[in-house]
PDB file of C-alpha atoms in Angstrom:
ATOM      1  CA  UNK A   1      48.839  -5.837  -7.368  1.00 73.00           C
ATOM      2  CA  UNK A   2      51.558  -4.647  -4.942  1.00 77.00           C
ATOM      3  CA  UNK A   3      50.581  -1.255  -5.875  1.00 81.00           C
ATOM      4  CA  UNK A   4      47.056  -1.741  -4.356  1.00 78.00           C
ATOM      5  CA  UNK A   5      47.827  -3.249  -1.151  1.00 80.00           C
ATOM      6  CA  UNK A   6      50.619  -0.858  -0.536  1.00 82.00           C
ATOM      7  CA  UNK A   7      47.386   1.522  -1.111  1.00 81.00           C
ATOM      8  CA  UNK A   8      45.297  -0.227   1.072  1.00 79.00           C
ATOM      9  CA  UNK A   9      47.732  -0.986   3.885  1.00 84.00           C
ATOM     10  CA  UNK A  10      48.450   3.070   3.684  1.00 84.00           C
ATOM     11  CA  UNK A  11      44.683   3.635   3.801  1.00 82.00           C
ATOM     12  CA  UNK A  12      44.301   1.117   7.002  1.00 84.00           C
ATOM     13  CA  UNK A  13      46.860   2.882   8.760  1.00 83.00           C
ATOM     14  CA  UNK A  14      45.767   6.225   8.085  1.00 81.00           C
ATOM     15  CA  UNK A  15      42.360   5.640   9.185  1.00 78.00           C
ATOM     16  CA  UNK A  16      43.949   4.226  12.109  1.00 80.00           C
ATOM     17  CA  UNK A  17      45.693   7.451  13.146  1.00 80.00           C
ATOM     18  CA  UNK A  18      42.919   9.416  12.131  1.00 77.00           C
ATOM     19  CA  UNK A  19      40.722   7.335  14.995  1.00 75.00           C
ATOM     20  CA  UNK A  20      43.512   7.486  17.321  1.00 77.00           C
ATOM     21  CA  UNK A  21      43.785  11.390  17.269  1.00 75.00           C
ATOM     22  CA  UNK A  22      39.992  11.773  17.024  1.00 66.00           C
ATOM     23  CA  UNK A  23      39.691  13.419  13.683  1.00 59.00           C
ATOM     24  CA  UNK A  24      38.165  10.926  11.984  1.00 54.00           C
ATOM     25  CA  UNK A  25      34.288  11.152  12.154  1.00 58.00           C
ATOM     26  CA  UNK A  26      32.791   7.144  11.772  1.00 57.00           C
ATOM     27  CA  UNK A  27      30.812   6.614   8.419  1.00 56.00           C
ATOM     28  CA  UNK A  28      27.112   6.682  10.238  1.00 61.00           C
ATOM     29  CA  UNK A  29      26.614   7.571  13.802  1.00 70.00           C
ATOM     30  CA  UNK A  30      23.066   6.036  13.461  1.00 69.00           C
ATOM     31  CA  UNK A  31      23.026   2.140  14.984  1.00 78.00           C
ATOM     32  CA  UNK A  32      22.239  -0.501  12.891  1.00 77.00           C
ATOM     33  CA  UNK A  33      19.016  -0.813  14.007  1.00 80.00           C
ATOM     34  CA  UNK A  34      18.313   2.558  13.220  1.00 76.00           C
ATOM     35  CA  UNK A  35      18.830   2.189   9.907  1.00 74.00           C
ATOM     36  CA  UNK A  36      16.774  -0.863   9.731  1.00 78.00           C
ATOM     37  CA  UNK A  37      13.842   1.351  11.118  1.00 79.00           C
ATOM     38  CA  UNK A  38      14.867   3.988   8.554  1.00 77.00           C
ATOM     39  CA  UNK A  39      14.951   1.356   5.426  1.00 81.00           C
ATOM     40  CA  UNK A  40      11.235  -0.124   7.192  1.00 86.00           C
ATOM     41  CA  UNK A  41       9.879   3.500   7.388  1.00 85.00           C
ATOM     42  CA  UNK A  42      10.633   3.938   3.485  1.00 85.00           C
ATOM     43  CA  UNK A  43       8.988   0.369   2.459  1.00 89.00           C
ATOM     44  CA  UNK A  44       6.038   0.706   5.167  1.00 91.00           C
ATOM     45  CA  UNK A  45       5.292   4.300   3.157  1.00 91.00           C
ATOM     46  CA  UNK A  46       5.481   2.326  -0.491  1.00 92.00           C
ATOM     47  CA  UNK A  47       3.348  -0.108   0.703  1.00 94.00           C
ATOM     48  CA  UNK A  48       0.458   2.556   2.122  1.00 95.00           C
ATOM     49  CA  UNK A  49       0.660   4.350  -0.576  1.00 95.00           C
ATOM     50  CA  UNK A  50       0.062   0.970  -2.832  1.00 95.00           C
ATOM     51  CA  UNK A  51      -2.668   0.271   0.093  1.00 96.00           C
ATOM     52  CA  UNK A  52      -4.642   3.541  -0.716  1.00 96.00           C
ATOM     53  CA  UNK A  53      -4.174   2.946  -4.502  1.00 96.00           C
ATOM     54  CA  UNK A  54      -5.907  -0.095  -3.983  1.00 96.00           C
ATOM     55  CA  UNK A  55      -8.768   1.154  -1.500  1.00 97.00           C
ATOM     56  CA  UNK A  56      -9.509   3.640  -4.121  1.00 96.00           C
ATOM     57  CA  UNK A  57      -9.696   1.385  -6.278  1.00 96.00           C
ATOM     58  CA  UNK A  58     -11.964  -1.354  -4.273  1.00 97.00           C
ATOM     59  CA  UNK A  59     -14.329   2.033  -2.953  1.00 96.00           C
ATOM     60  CA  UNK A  60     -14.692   2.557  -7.020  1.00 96.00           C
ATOM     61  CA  UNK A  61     -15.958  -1.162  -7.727  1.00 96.00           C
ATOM     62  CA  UNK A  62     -18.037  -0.984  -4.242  1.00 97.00           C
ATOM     63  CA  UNK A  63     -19.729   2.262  -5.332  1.00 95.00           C
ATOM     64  CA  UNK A  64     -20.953   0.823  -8.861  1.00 95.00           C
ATOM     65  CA  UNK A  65     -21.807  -2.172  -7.006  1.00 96.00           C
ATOM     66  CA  UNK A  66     -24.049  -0.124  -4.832  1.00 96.00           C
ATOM     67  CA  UNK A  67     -25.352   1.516  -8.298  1.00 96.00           C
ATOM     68  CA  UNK A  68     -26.114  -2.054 -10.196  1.00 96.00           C
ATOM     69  CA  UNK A  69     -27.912  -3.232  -7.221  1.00 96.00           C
ATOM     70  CA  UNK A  70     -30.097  -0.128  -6.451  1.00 96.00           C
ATOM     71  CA  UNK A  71     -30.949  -0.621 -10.637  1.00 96.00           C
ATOM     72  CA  UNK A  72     -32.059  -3.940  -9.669  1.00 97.00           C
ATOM     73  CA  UNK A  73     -33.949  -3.213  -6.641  1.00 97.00           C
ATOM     74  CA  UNK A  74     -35.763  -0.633  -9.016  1.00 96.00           C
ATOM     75  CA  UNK A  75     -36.673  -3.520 -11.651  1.00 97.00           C
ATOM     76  CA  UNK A  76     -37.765  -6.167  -8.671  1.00 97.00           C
ATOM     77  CA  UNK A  77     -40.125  -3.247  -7.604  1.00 96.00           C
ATOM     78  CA  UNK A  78     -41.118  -2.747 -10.965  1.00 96.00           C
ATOM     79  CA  UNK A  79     -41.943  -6.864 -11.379  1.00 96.00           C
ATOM     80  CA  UNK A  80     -43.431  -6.526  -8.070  1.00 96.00           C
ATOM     81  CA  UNK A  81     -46.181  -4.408  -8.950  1.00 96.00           C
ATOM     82  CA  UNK A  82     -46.875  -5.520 -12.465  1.00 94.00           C
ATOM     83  CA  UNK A  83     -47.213  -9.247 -10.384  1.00 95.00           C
ATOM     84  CA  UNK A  84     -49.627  -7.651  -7.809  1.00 94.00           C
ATOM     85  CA  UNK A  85     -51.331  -5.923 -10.315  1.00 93.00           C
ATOM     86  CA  UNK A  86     -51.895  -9.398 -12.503  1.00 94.00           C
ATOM     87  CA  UNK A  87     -53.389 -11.275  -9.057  1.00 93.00           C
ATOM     88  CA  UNK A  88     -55.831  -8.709  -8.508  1.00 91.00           C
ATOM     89  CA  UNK A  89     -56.842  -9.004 -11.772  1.00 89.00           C
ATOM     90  CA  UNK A  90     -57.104 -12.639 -11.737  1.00 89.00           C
ATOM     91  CA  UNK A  91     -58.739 -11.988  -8.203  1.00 88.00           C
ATOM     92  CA  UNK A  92     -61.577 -10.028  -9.742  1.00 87.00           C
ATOM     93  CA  UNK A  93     -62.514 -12.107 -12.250  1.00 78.00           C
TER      94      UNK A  93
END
């Protein structure tokens, strides 16, 4: 245990000359709210990416949407007609 804080005090104080003769360069010269921009820059790009996964996605289920409902459209027209034919038949007779 003596051992390590002999190491650490000697690691203190040479980081202390180091700053004192200006050789020592600091750990990040970015502030700290430059790296929280950084950190939000990396999540905001996760989370677009998941966004356009999922608009993919949702354009997918809209598209056969559209499909199913045009097929239905098609088979109301269909009843439609075989209706207005029946009532003009009725109408005739």
């Amino acid at each position: 245990m003596a051992t390590k804080l002999a190491d650490l005090d000697g690691l203190v104080k040479g980081a202390i000359e180091r700053r004192q003769m200006g050789t020592g360069r600091p750990v990040s010269s970015m502030t700290p709210d430059a790296i929280n921009r950084g950190r939000s820059v990396a999540i905001k790009r996760v989370e677009l990416a998941r966004l356009k996964d999922k608009l993919v996605q949702v354009q997918g289920e809209n598209s056969k949407s559209i499909v199913e409902l045009g097929n239905q459209q098609a088979m109301l027209d269909i009843e439609h007609r075989a209706i207005k034919e029946t009532m003009e038949l009725v109408s005739q007779i």
